[in-house]
Tab-separated table of C-alpha atoms in Angstrom:
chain	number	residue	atom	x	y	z
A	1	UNK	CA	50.135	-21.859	-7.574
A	2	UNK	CA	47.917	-22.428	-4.390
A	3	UNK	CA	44.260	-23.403	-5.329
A	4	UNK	CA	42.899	-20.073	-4.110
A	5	UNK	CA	45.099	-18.338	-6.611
A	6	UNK	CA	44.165	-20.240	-9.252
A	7	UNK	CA	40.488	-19.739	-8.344
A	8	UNK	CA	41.137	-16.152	-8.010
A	9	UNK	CA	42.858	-16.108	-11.263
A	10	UNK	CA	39.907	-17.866	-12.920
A	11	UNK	CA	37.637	-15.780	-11.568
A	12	UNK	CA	39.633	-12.257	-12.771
A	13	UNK	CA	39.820	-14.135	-16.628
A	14	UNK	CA	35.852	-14.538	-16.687
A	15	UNK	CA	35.139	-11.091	-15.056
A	16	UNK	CA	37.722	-9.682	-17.748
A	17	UNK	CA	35.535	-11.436	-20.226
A	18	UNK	CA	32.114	-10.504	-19.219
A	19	UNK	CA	33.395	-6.332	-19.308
A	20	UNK	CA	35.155	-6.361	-22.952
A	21	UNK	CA	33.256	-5.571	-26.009
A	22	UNK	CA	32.543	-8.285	-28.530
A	23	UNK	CA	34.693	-9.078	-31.253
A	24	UNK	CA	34.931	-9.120	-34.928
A	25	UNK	CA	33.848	-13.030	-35.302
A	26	UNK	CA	32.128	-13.746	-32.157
A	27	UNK	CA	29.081	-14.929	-31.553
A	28	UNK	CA	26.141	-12.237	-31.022
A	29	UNK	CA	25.185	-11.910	-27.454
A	30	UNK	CA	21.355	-11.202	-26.319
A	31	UNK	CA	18.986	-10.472	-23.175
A	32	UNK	CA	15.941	-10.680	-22.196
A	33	UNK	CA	14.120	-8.437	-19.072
A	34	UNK	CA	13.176	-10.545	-16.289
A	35	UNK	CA	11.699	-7.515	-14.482
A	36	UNK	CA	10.329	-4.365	-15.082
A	37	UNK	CA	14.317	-3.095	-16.390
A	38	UNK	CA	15.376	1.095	-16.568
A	39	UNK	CA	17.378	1.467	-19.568
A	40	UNK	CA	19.577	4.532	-19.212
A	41	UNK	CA	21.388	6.413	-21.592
A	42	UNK	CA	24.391	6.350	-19.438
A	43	UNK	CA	26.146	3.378	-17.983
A	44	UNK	CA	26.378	5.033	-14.511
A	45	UNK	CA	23.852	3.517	-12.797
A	46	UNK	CA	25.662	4.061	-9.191
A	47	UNK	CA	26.016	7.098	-9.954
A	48	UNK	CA	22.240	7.914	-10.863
A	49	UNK	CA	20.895	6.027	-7.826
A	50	UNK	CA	23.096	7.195	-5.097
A	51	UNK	CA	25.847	9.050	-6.263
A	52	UNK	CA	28.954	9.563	-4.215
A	53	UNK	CA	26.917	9.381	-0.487
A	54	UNK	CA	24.790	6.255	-1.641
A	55	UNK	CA	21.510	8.091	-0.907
A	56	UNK	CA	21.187	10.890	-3.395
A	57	UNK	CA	19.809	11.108	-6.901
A	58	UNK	CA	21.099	12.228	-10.684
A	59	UNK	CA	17.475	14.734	-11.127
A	60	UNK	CA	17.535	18.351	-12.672
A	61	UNK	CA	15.937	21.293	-11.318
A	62	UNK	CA	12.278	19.566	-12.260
A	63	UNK	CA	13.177	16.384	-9.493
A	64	UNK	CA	13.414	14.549	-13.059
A	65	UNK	CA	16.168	11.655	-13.660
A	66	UNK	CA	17.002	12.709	-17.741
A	67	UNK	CA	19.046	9.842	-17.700
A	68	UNK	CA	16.227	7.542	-17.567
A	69	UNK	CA	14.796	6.853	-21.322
A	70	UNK	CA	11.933	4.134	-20.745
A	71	UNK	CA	11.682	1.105	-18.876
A	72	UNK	CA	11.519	-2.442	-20.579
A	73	UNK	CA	9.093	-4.446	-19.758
A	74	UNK	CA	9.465	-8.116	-18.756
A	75	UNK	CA	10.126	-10.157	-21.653
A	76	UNK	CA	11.692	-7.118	-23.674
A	77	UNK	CA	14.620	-8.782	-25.929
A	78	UNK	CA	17.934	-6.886	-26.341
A	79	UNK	CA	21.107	-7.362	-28.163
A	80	UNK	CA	24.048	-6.733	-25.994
A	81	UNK	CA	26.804	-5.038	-28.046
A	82	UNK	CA	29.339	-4.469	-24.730
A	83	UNK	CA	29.246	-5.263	-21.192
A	84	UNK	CA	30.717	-3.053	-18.361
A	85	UNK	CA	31.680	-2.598	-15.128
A	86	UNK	CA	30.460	0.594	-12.885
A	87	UNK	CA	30.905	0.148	-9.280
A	88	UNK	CA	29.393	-3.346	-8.344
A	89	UNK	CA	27.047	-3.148	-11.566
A	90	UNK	CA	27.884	-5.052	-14.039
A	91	UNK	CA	26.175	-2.893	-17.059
A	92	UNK	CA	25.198	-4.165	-20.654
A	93	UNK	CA	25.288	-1.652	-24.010
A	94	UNK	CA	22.253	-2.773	-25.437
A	95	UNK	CA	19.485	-2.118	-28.842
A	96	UNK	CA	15.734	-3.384	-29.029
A	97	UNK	CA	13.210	-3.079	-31.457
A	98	UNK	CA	10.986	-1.667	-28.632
A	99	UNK	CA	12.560	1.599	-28.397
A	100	UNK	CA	14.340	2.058	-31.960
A	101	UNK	CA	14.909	6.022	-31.111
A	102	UNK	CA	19.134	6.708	-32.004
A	103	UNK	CA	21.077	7.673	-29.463
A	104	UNK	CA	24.256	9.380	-29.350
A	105	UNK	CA	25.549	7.868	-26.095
A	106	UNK	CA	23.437	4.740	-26.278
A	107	UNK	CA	21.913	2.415	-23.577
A	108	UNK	CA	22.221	0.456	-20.807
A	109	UNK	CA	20.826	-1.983	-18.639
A	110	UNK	CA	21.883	-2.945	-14.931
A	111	UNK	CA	22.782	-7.004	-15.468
A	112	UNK	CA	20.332	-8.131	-12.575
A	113	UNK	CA	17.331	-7.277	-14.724
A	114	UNK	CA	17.761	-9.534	-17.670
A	115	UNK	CA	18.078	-12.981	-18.274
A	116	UNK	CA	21.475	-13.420	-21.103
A	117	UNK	CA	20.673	-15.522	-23.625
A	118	UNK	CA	22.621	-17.207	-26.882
A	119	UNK	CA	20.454	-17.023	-29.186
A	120	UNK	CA	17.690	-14.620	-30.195
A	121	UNK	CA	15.301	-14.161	-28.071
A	122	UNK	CA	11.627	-13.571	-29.686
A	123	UNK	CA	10.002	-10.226	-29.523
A	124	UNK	CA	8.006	-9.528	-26.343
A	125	UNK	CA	4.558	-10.154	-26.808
A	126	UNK	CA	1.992	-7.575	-27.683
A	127	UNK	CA	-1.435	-7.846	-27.390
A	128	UNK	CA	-3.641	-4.705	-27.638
A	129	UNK	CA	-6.706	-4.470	-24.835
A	130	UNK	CA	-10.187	-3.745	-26.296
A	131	UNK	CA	-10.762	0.222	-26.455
A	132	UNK	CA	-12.611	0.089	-23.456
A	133	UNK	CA	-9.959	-2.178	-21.269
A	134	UNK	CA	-7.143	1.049	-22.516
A	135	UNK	CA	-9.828	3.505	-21.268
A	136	UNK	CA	-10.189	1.808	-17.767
A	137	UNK	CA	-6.261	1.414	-17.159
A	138	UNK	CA	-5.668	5.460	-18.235
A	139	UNK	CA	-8.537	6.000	-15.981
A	140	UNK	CA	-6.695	4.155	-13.260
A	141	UNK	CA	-3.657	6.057	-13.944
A	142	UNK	CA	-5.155	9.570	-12.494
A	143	UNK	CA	-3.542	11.024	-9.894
A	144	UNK	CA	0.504	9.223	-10.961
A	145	UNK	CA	3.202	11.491	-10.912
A	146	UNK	CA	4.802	12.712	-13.763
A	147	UNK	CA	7.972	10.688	-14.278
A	148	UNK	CA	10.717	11.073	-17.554
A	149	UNK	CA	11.098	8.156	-19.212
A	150	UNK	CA	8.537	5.978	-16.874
A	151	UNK	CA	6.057	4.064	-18.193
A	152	UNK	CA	5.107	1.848	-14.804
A	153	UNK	CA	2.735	3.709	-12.436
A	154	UNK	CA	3.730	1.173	-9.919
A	155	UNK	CA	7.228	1.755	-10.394
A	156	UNK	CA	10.374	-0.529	-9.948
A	157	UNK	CA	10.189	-1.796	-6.185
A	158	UNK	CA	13.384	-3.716	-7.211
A	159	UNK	CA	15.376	-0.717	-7.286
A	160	UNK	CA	15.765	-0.352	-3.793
A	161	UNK	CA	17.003	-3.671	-3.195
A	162	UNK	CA	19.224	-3.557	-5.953
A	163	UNK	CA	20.076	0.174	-5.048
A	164	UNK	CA	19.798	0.338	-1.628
A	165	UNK	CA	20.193	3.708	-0.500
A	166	UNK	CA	22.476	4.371	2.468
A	167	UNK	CA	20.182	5.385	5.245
A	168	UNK	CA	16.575	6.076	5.718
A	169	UNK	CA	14.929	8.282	2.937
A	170	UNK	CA	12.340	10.342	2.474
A	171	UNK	CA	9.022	9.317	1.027
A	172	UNK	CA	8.925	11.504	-2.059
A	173	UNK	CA	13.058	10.693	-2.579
A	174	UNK	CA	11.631	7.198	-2.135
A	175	UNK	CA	8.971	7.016	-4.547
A	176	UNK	CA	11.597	8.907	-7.705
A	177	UNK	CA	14.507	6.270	-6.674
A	178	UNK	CA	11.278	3.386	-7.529
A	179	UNK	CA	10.796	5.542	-10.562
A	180	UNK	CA	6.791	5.583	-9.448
A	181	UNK	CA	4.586	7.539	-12.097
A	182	UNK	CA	4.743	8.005	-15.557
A	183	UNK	CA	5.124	10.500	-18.652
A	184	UNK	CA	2.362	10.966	-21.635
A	185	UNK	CA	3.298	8.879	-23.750
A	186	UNK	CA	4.166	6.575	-21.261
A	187	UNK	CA	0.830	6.666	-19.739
A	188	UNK	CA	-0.467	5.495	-23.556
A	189	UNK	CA	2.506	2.507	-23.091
A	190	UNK	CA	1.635	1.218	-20.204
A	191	UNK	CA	-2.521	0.867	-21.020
A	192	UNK	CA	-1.800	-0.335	-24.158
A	193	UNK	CA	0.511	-3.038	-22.807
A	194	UNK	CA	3.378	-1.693	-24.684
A	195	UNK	CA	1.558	-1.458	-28.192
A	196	UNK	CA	2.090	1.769	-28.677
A	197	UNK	CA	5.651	3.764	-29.378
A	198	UNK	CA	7.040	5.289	-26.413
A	199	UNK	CA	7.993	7.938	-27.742
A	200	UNK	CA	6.235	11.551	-29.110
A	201	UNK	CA	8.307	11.476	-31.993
A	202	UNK	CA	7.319	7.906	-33.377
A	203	UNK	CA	4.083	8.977	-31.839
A	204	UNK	CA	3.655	11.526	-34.728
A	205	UNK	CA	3.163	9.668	-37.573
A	206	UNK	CA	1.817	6.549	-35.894
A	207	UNK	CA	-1.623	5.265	-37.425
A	208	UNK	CA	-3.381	7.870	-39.769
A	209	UNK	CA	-3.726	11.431	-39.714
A	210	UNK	CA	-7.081	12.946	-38.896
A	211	UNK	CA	-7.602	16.358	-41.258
A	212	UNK	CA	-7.454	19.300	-38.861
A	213	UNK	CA	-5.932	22.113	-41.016
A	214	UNK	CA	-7.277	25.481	-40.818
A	215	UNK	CA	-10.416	24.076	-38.796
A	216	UNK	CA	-11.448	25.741	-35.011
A	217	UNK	CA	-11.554	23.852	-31.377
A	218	UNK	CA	-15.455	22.903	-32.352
A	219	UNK	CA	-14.785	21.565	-35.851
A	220	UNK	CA	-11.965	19.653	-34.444
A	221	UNK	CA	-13.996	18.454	-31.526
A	222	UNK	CA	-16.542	17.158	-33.976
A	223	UNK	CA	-13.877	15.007	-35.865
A	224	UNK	CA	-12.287	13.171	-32.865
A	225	UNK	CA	-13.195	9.546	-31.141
A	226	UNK	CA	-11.396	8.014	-28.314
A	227	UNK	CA	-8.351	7.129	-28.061
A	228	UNK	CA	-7.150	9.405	-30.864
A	229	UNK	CA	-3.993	11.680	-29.810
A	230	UNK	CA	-3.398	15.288	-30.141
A	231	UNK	CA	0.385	15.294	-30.372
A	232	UNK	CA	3.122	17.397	-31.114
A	233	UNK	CA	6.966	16.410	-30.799
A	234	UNK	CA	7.463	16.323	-26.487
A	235	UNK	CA	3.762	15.965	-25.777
A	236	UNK	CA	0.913	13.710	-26.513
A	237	UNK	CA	-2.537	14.075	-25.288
A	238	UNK	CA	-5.377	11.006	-25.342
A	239	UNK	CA	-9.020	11.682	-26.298
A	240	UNK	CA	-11.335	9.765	-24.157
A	241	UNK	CA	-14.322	11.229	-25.201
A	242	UNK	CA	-15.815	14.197	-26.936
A	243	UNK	CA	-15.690	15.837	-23.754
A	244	UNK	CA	-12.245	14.573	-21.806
A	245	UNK	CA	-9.098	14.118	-22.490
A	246	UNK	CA	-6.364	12.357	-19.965
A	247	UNK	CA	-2.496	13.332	-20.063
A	248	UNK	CA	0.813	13.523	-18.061
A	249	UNK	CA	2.435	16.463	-18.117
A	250	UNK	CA	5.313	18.162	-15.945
A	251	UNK	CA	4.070	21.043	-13.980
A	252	UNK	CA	6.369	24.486	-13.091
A	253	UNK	CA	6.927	23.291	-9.373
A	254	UNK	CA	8.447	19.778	-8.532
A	255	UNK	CA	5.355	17.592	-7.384
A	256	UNK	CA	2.882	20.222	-7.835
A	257	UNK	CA	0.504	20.649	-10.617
A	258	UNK	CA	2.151	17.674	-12.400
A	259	UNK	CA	1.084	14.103	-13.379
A	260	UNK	CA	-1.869	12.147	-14.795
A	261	UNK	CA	-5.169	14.493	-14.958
A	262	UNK	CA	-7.857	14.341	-16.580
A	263	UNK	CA	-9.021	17.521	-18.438
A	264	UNK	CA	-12.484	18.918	-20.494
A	265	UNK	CA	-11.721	18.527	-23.961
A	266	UNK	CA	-12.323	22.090	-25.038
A	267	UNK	CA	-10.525	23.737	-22.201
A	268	UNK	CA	-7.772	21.115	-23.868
A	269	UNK	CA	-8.296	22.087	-27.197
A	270	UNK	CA	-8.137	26.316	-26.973
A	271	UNK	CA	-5.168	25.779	-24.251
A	272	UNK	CA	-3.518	24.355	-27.543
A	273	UNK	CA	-4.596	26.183	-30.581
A	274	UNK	CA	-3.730	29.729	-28.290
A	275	UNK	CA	0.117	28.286	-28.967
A	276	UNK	CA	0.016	25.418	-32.250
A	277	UNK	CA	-1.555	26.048	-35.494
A	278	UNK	CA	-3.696	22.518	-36.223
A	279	UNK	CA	-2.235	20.169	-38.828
A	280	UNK	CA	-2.557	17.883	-40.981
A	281	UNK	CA	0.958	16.228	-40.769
A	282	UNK	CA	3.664	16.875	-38.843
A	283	UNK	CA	6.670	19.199	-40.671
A	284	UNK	CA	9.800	16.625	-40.480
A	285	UNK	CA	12.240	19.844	-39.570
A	286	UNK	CA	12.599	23.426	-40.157
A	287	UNK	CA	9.449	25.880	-40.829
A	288	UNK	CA	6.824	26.417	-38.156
A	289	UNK	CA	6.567	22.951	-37.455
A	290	UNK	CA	7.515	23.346	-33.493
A	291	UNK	CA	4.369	25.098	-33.065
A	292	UNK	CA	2.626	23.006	-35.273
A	293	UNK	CA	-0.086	19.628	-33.465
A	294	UNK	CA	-1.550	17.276	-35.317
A	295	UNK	CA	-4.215	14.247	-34.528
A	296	UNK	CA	-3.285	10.793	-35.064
A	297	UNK	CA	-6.100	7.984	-35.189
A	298	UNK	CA	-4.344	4.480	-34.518
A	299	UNK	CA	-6.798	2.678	-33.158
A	300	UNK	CA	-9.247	0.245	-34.883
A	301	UNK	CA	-7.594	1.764	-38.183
């Protein structure tokens, strides 16, 4: 056998390697993000960012990409349960502790954003910024578009090297392939430097509940202190004050009316109570509990 053959050969063997799930026995493989890393819930990333003419995006009739569920921040660990092959990507199957949420299809992370390691990797570090640092960085955040599943104003700038699209785009199809902006509770993820869940649903019974039952916008008014959140499962809403509140929410119209704004809190709180009945916990399932909000205090508790 020639010696490019048999470097061709070796090379196949170790690719064939890298793309197989782990087996029964082996050792457990792990990752940590390098860079700011999208974790899908599909392992199609060329697919998502470019699709079959190399310059078009996976988004719904909102200009949203569903497929993206957060992005990691650097230092993020994983465990990588399978590694795959779509396109040129080489794509890991991965779990963290910083997003526990199941998932039916699971998740993935493009292989130039980590760092693969052999042994466990510690947890990220999180330290929380004084109340008034998180204040100052929501602040900072008005006027960010409303991205699913970001959670980096600034975006990924990466993912147009690593993507590159074919030909010149536009600057708004620019700015969603960078996955610029974020979503409410991602806005609360990225202030608190990844402190908080990033999710509503975790969001829900994080910290203590303030009592709200039965009470009107003023008594509830009277109860609340910055930085608690008026959440319900697909929305959270952060108390800066007794008299503003700051949010990201997803208007009707693709880049209108949407993104980081910051709102009076009683025009905030009768916009809700005309649709949610105030709560003191959240109903698990079943009942009226979809049109049900409650107020979580988690900081300083």
């Amino acid at each position: 056998m020639s010696g490019w053959l048999r470097g061709a050969a070796a090379a196949f063997f170790v690719l064939l390697a890298a793309v197989l799930p782990a087996r029964a026995g082996e050792a457990t493989r792990y990752a940590v993000a390098v860079l700011p890393a999208p974790v899908l819930n599909t392992a199609d990333f060329p697919g998502v960012f470019g699709g079959r003419d190399g310059r078009t995006l996976r988004t719904d009739r909102q200009g949203q990409i569903r497929q993206l569920e957060f992005i990691a921040l650097p230092g993020t660990a994983f465990t990588v349960h399978e590694t795959l092959l779509r396109g040129t990507s080489v794509v890991h199957r991965v779990t963290t502790d910083d997003y526990p949420s199941p998932s039916a299809t699971g998740y993935f992370v493009e292989d130039r954003f980590v760092r693969l390691a052999e042994v466990a990797p510690p947890p990220r570090p999180r330290m929380l910024p004084p109340r008034d640092g998180i204040v100052a960085r929501l602040l900072a955040a008005r006027g960010s578009r409303y991205v699913w599943g970001g959670n980096v104003r600034a975006g990924v700038p990466a993912m147009t090297e690593l993507f590159p699209p074919a030909g010149k785009l536009s600057a708004e199809t620019a700015r969603r392939w960078r996955l610029q902006g974020v979503d409410c509770s991602g806005l609360l993820y990225e202030a608190t430097n990844g402190v908080t869940p990033r999710n509503t649903s975790a969001l829900l019974a994080f910290g203590t509940g303030v009592p709200i039952a039965g009470l009107g916008a003023d008594a509830i008014r009277q109860r609340l202190e910055p930085l608690d959140l008026i959440v319900w499962k697909g929305h959270v809403i952060i108390v800066l004050d007794r008299e503003r509140t700051i949010e990201s929410r997803l208007g009707p119209v693709p880049g209108e009316r949407d993104g980081v704004a910051v709102r009076p809190l009683r025009e905030v709180l009768a916009e809700v109570l005309r649709g949610r009945m105030p709560a003191d916990r959240y109903p698990e399932s079943g009942g009226t509990g979809g049109k049900s909000f409650v107020v979580r205090r988690w900081y300083g508790r």
